[in-house]
Tab-separated table of C-alpha atoms and ligand atoms in Angstrom:
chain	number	residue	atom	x	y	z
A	1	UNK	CA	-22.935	-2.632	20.353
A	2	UNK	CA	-19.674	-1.738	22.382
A	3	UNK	CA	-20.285	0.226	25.748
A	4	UNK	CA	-19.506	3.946	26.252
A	5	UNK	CA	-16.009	2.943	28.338
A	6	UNK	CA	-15.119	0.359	25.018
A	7	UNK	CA	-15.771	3.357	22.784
A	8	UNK	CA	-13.566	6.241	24.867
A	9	UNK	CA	-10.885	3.247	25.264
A	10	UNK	CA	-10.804	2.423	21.324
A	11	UNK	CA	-10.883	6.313	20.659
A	12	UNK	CA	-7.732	7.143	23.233
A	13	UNK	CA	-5.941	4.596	21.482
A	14	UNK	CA	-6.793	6.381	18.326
A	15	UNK	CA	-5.947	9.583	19.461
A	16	UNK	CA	-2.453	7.871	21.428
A	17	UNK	CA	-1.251	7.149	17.652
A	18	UNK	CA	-2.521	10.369	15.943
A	19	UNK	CA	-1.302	12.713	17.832
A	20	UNK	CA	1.402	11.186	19.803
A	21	UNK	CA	0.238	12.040	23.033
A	22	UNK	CA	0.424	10.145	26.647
A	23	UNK	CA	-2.440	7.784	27.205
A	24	UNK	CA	-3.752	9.832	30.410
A	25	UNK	CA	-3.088	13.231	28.499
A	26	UNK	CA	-6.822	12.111	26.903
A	27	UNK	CA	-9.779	12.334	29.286
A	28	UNK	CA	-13.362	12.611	28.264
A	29	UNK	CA	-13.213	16.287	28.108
A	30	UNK	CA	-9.857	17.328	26.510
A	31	UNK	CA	-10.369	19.730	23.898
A	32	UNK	CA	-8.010	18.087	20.499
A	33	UNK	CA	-6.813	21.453	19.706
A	34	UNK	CA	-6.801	23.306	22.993
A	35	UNK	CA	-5.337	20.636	24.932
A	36	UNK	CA	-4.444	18.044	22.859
A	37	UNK	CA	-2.456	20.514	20.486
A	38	UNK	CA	-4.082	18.637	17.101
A	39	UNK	CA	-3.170	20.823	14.033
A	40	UNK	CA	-5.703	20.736	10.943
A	41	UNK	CA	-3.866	17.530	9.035
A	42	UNK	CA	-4.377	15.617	12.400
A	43	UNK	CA	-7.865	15.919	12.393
A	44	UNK	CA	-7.863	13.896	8.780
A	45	UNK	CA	-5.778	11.661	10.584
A	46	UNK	CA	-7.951	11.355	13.308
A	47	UNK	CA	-10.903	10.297	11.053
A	48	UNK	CA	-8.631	8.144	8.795
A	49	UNK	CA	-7.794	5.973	11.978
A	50	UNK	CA	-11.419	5.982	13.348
A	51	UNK	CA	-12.696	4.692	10.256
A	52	UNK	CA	-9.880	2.019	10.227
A	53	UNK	CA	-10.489	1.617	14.236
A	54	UNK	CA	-14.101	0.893	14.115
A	55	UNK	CA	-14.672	-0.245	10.462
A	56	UNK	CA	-17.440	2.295	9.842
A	57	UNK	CA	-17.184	5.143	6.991
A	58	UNK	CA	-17.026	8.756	8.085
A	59	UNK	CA	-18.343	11.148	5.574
A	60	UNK	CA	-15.917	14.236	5.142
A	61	UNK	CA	-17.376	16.911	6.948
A	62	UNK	CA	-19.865	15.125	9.284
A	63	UNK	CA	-17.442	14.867	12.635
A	64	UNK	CA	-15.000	17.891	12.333
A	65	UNK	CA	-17.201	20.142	9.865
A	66	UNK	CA	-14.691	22.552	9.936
A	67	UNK	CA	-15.876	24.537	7.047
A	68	UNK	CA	-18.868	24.808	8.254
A	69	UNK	CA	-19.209	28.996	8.107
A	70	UNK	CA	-16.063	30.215	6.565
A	71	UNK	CA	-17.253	33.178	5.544
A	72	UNK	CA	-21.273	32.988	5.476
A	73	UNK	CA	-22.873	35.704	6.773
A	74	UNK	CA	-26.090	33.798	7.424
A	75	UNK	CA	-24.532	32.034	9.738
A	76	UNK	CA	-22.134	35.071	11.854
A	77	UNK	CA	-22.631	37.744	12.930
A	78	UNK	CA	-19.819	40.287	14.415
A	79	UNK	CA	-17.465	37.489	14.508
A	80	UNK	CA	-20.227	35.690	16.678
A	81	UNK	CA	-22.453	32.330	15.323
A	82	UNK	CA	-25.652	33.624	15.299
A	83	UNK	CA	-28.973	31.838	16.090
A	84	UNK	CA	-29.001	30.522	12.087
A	85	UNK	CA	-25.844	29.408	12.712
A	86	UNK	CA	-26.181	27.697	15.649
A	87	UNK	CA	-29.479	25.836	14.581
A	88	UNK	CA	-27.378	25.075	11.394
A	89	UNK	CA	-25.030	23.523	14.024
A	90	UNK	CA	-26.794	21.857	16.005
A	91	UNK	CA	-28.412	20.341	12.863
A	92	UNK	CA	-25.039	19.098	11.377
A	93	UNK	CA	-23.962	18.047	14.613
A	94	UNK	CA	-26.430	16.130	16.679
A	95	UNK	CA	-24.465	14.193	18.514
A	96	UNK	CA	-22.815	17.965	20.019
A	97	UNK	CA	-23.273	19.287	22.861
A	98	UNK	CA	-23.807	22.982	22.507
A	99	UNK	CA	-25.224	24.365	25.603
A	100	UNK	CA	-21.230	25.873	26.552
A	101	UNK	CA	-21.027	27.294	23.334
A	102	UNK	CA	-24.132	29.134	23.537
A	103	UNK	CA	-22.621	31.187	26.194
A	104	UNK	CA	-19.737	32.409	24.128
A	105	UNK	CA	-20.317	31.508	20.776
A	106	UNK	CA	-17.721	33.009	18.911
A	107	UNK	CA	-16.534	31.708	15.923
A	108	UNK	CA	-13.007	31.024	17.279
A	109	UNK	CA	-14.141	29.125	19.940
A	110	UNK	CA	-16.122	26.868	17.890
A	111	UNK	CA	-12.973	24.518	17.789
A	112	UNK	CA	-13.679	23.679	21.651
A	113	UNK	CA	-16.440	21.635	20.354
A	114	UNK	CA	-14.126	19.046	19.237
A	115	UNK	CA	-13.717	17.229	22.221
A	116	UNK	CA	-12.629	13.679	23.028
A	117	UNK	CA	-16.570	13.376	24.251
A	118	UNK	CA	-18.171	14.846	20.953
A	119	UNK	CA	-16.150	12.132	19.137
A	120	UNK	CA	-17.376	9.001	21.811
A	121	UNK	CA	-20.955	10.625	21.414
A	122	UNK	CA	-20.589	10.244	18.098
A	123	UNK	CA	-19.469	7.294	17.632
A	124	UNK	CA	-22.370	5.986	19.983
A	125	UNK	CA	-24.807	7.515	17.528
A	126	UNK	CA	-23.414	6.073	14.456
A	127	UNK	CA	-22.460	2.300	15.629
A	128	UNK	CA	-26.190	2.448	17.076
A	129	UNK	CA	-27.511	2.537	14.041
B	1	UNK	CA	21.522	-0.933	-1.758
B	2	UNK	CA	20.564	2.223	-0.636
B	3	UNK	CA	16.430	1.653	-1.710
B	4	UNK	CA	15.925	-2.304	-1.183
B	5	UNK	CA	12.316	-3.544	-1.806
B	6	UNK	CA	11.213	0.242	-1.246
B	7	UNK	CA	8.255	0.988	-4.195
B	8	UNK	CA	9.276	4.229	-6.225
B	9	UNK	CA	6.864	5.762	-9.360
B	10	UNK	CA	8.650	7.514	-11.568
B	11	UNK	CA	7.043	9.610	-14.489
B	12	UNK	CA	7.857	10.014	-17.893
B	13	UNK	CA	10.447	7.512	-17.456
B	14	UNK	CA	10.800	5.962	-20.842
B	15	UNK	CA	12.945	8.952	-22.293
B	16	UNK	CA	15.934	11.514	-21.091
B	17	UNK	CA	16.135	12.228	-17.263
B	18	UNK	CA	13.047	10.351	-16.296
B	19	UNK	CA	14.710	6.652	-17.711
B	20	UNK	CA	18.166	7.546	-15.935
B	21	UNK	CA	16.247	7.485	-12.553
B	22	UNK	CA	14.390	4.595	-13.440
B	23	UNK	CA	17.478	2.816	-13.767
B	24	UNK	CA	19.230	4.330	-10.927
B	25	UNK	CA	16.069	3.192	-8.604
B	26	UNK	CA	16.183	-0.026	-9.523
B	27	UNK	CA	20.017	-0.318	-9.104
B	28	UNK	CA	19.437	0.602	-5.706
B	29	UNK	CA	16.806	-2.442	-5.181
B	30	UNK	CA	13.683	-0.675	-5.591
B	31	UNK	CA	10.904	-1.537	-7.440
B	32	UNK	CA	10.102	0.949	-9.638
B	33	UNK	CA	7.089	1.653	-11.422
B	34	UNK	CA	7.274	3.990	-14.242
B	35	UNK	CA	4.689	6.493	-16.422
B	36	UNK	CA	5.084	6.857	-20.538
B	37	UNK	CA	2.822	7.941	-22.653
B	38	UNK	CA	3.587	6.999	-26.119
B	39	UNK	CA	7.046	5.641	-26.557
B	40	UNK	CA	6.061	2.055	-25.722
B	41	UNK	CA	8.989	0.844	-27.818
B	42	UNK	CA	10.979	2.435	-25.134
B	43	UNK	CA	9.009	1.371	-22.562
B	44	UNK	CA	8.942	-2.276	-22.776
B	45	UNK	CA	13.476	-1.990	-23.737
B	46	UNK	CA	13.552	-0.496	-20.758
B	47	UNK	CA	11.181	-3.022	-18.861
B	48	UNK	CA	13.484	-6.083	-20.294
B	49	UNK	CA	17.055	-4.063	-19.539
B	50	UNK	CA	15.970	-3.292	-15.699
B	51	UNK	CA	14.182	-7.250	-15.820
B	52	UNK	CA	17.682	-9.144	-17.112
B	53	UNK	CA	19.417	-7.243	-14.569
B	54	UNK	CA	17.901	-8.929	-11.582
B	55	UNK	CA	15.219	-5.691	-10.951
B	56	UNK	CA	11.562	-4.847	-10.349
B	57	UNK	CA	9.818	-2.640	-12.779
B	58	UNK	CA	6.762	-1.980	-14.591
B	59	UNK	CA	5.234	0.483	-17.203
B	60	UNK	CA	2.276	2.095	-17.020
B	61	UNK	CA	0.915	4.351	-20.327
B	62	UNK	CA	-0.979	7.143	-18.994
B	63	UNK	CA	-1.201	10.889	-19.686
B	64	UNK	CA	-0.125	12.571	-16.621
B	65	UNK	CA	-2.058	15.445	-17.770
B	66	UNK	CA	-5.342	13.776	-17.379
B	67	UNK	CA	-6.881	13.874	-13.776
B	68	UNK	CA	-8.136	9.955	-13.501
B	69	UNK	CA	-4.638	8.694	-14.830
B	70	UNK	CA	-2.944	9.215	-11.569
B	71	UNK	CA	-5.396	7.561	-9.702
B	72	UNK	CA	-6.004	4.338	-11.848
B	73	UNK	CA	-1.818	4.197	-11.735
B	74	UNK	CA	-1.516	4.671	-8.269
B	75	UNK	CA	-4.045	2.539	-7.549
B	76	UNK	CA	-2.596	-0.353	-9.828
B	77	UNK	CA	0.894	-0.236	-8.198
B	78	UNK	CA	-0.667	-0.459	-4.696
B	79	UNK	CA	-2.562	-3.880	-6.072
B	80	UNK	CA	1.311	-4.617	-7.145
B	81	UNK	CA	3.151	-3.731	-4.246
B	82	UNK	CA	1.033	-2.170	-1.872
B	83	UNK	CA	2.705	0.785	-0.898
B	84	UNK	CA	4.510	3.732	-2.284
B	85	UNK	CA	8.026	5.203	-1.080
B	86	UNK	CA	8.883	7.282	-3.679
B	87	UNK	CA	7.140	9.534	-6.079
B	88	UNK	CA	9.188	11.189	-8.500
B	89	UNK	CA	7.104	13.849	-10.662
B	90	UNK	CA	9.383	14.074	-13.721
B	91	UNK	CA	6.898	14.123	-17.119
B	92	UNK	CA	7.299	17.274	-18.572
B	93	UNK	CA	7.047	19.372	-21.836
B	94	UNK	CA	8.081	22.057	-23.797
B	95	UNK	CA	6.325	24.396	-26.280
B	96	UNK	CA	8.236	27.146	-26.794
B	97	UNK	CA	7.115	30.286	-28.841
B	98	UNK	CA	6.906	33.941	-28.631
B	99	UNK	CA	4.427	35.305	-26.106
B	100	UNK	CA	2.970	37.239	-27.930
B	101	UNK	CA	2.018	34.688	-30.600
B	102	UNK	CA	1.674	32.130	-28.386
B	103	UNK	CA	-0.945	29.838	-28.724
B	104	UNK	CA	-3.556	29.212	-25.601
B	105	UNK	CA	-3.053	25.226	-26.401
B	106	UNK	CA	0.555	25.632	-25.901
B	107	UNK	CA	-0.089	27.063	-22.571
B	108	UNK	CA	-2.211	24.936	-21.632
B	109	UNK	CA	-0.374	21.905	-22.440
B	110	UNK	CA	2.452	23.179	-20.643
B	111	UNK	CA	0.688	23.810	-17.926
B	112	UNK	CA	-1.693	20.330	-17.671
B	113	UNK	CA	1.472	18.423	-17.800
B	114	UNK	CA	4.223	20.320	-15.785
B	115	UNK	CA	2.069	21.458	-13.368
B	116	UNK	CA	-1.466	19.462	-12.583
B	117	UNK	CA	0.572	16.140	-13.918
B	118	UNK	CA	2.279	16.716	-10.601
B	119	UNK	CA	-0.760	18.136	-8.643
B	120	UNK	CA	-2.754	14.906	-9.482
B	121	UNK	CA	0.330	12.049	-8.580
B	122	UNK	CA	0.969	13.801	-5.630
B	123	UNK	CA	-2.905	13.985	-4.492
B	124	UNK	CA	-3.148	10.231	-5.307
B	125	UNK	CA	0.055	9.543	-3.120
B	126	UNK	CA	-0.600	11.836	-0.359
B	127	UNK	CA	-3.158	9.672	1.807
B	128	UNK	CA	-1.331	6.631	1.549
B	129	UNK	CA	2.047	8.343	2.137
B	130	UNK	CA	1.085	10.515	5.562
B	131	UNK	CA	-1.663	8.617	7.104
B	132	UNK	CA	-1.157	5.053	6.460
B	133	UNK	CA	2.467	4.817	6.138
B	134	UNK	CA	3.599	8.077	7.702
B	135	UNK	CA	6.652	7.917	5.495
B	136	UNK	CA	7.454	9.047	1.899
B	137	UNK	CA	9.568	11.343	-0.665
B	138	UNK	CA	8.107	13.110	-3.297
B	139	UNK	CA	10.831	14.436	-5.693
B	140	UNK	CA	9.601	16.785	-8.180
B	141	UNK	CA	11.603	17.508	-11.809
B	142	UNK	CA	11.775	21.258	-11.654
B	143	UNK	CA	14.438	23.114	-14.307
B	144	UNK	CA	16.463	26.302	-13.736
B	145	UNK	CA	14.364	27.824	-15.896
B	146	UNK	CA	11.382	28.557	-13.144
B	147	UNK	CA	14.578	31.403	-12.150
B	148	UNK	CA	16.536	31.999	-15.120
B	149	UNK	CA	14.916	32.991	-18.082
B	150	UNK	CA	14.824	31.940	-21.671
B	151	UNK	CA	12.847	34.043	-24.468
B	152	UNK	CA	9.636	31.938	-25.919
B	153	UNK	CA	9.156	30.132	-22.602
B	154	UNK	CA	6.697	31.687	-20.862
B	155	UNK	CA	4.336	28.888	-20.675
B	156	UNK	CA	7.539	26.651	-18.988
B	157	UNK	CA	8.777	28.830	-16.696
B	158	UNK	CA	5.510	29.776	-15.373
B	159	UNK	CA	5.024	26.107	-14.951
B	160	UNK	CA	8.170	25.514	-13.103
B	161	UNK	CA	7.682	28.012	-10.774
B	162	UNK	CA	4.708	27.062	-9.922
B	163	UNK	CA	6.166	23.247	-9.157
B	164	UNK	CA	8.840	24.774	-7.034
B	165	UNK	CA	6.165	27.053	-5.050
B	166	UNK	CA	3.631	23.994	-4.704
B	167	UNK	CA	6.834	22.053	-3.728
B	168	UNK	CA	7.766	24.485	-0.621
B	169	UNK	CA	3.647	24.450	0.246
B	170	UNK	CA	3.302	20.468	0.454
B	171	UNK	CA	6.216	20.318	2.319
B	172	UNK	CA	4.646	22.699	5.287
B	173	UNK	CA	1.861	19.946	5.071
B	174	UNK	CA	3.308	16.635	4.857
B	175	UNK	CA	6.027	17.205	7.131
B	176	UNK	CA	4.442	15.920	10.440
B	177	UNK	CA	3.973	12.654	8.879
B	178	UNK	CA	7.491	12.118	8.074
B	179	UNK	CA	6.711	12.807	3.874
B	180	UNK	CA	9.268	15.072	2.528
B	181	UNK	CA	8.658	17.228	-0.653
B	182	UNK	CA	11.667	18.823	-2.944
B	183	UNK	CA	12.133	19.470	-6.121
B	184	UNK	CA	15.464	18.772	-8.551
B	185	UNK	CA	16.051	21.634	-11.030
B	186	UNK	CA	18.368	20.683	-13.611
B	187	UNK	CA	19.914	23.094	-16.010
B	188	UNK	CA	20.887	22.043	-19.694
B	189	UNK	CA	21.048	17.976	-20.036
B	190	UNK	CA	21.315	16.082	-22.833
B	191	UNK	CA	17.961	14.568	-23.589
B	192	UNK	CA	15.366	15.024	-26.680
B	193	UNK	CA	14.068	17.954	-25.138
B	194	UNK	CA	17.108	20.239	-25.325
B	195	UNK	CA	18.092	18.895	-28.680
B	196	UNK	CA	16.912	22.062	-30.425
B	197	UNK	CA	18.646	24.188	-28.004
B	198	UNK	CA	21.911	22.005	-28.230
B	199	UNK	CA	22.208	22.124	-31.752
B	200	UNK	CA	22.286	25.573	-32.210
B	201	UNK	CA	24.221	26.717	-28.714
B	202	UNK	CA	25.406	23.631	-27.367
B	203	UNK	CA	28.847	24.268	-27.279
B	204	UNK	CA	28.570	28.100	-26.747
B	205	UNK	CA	26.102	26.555	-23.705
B	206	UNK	CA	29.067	24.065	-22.387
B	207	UNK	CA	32.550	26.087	-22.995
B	208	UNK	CA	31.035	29.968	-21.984
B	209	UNK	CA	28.446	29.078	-19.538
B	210	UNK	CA	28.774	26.485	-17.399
B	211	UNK	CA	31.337	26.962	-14.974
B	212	UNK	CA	31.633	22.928	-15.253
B	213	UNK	CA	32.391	23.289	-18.961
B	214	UNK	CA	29.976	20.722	-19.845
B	215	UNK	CA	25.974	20.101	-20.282
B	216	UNK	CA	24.378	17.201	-17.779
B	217	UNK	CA	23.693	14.134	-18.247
B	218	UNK	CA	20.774	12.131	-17.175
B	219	UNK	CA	22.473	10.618	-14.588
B	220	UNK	CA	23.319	14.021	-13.120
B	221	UNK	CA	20.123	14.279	-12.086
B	222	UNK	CA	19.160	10.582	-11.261
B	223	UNK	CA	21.898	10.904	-8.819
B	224	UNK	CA	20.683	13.760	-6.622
B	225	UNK	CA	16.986	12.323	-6.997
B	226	UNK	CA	18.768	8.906	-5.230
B	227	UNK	CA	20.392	11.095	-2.847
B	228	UNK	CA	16.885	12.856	-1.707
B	229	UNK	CA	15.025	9.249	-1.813
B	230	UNK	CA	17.668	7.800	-0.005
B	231	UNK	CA	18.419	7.521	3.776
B	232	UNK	CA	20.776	10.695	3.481
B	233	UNK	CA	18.376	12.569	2.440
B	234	UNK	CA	15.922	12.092	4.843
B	235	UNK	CA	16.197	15.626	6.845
B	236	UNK	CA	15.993	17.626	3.781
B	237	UNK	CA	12.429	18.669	2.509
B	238	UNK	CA	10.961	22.105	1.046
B	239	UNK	CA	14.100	22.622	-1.404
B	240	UNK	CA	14.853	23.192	-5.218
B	241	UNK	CA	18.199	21.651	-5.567
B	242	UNK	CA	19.932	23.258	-8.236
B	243	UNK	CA	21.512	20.552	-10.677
B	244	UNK	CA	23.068	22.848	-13.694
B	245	UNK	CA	26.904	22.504	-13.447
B	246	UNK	CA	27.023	26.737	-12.199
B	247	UNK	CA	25.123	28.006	-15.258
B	248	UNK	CA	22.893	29.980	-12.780
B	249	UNK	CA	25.601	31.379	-11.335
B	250	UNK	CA	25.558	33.843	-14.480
B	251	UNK	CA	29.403	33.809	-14.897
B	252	UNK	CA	30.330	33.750	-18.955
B	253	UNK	CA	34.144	32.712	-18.749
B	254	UNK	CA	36.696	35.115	-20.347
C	301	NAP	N1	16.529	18.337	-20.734
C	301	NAP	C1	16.747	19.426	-20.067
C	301	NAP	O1	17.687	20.168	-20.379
C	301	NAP	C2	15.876	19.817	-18.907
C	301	NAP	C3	16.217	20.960	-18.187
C	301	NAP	C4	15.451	21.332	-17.091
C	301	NAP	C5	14.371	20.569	-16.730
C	301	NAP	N2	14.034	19.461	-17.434
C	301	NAP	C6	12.849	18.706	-16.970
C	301	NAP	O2	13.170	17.345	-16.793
C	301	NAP	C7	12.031	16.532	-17.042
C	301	NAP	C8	12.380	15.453	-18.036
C	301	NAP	O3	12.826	16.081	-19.230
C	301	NAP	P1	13.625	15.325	-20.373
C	301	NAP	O4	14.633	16.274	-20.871
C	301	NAP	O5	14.044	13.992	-19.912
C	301	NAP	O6	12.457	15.223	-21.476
C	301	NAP	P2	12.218	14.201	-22.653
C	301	NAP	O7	13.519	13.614	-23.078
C	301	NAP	O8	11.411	14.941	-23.631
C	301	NAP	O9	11.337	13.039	-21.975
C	301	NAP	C9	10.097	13.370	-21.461
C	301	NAP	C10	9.495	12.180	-20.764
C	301	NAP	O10	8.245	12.570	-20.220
C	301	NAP	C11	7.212	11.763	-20.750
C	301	NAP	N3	5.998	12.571	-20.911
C	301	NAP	C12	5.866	13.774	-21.510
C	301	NAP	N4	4.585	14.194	-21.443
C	301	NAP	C13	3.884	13.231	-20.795
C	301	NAP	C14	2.528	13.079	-20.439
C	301	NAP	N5	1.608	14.014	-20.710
C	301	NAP	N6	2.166	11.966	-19.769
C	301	NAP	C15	3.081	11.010	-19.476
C	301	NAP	N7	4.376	11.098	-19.787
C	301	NAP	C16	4.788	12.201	-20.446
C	301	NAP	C17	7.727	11.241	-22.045
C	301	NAP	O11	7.038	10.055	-22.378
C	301	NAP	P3	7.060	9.488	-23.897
C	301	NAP	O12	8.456	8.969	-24.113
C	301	NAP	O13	6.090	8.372	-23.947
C	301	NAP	O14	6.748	10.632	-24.791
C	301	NAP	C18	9.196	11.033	-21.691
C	301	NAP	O15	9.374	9.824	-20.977
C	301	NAP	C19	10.933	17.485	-17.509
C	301	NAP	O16	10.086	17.795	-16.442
C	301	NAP	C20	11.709	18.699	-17.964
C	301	NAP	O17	10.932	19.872	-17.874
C	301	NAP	C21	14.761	19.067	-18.509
């Protein structure tokens, strides 16, 4: 099993070609769209690469699960994820960290999730086994 | 050369505009891989003619109306070549008839070919085009009819305009990985789809209105589809060129 620093390393590279951004512009804790300026095709990219990058399959949906509440009202509440929705969360993303979210959990800022951490955490979980 | 050892997919290329392109791929050194779906007569002429003159080419029968064709061709001329350059989305059919008569099957047809023919080549290009090679042209066959209006073709236009809209949407996408997406729209050529059309106004058509004073050819088209597959067309993506010799400029000559 590769360490955490292999992981981050292989995952910069990844992100170096995807999104054509400096090497040192991707720390542990850069946000993809915030600061790393991804736009919604380079997040399939992102996964394409991983997938190629590590030779493991990544189910549509199980990193970025972007559609996760478009429109469910189960899940928001006043433009805010709601305690469904954040269980729901939590549930399809284990390998997130949520506790910031909590704070401020509105739906737009549910895109800060995807960090270049939540993708190294994940990637920990899944080549783990 | 303008194309050498690039891979293009042409459909509906055994007949009309769609066999002019063939040709004028290969001529340009690409290997070009080309839809029918029942002239195989034509098909395999056209196989030996491109094959004697020192190209690359294959045929592939498939209905470009059914969703699983695109991917089993796509997939076939990846195992070929491995990659894919060039898409060029030119199957397409008429059924003309009176709205109000016509039949659903008619629209349908018109429709499943025109419109989710090119929906389902593009889908089965689009990976392989933007995230492994980060290059590609799509060129779809539009017609100046998606614009300017004939009676009894409803179904057709609606299917036309609905290429050239999907066109301009795909190109929003695909642009940040270098694919470009446009669309040809030729006016009256001579092919067996506009024989019906020819024979009874061809000449009216040629000497009143088309500034040109003459209907297309094949070739007319195959040329601007080389132009946009080509190196000099490589900053040019989200358009409907207009191929018609001035007929939509609406001038009838005195
Ligand atoms: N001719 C014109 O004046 C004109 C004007 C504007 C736009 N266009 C457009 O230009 C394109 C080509 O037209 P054309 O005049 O060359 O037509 P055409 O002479 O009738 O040839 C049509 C071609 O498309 C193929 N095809 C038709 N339906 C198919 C299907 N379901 N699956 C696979 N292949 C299919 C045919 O294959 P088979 O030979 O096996 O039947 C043939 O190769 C069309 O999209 C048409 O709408 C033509």
């Amino acid at each position: 099993m590769p360490t955490e620093q292999e992981i981050f390393e292989k995952v910069r590279t990844t992100l170096v070609d995807a999104l054509n951004v400096d090497d040192d512009e991707v720390k542990l804790q850069s946000r993809l769209r915030g600061d790393l300026n991804a736009e919604s095709i380079d997040f399939l990219d992102i996964v394409f690469r991983l997938e190629k990058q590590f030779g493991v399959k990544i189910p549509r949906e199980e990193l970025f699960p972007e559609s996760i509440f478009q429109g469910d009202p189960n899940f928001v509440t006043d433009g805010k994820v709601n305690e469904g929705g954040l269980k729901e969360l939590q549930e399809r993303m284990p390998f997130a960290d949520l506790s910031d979210f909590r704070k401020d959990p509105r739906l737009e800022k549910m895109e800060d999730l995807f960090t270049v951490e939540l993708i190294v955490n994940y990637l920990k979980k899944k080549l783990g086994g | 050369m303008l194309l050498k050892d690039q891979v293009a997919l042409v459909t509906g290329g055994s007949r009309g505009i769609g066999k002019a392109i063939v040709q004028a791929l290969a001529r340009e050194g690409a290997k070009v891989a080309f839809v029918y779906r029942g002239s195989q007569q034509a098909a395999e002429e056209l196989e030996k003619e491109i094959t004697a003159a020192g190209g690359t080419t294959k045929a592939w029968q498939a209905d470009v109306s059914d969703p699983e064709a695109a991917k089993r061709v796509v997939g076939g001329v990846m195992a070929d070549w491995g990659r894919v350059d060039i898409l060029v989305n030119n199957a397409g059919v008429i059924r003309d008839g009176l709205f109000i008569r016509m039949d659903p099957e008619n629209w349908k047809t018109v429709l499943n070919t025109n419109l989710d023919g090119t929906f389902y080549f593009c889908r089965a290009v689009a990976e392989q085009m933007a995230l492994r090679q980060r290059s590609g042209r799509i060129i779809n066959v539009s017609s100046v009819a998606a614009d300017h209006v004939n009676a009894g073709q409803t179904n057709y236009a609606a299917s036309k305009g609905a290429v050239n809209a999907f066109t301009r949407a795909l190109a929003v996408e695909l642009g940040s990985r270098s694919v470009t997406v446009n669309a040809v729209a030729p006016g009256f050529i001579e092919t067996d789809m506009s024989e019906a059309v020819r024979n009874k106004a061809g000449d009216f058509i040629a000497k009143k209105l088309v500034p040109l004073r003459r209907l297309g050819k094949p070739e007319d088209i195959a040329g601007v589809v080389v132009f946009l597959a080509g190196p000099a067309g490589a900053y040019v993506t989200g358009q409907v060129i207009t191929v018609d010799g001035g007929l939509s400029l609406g001038a009838v000559t005195a």
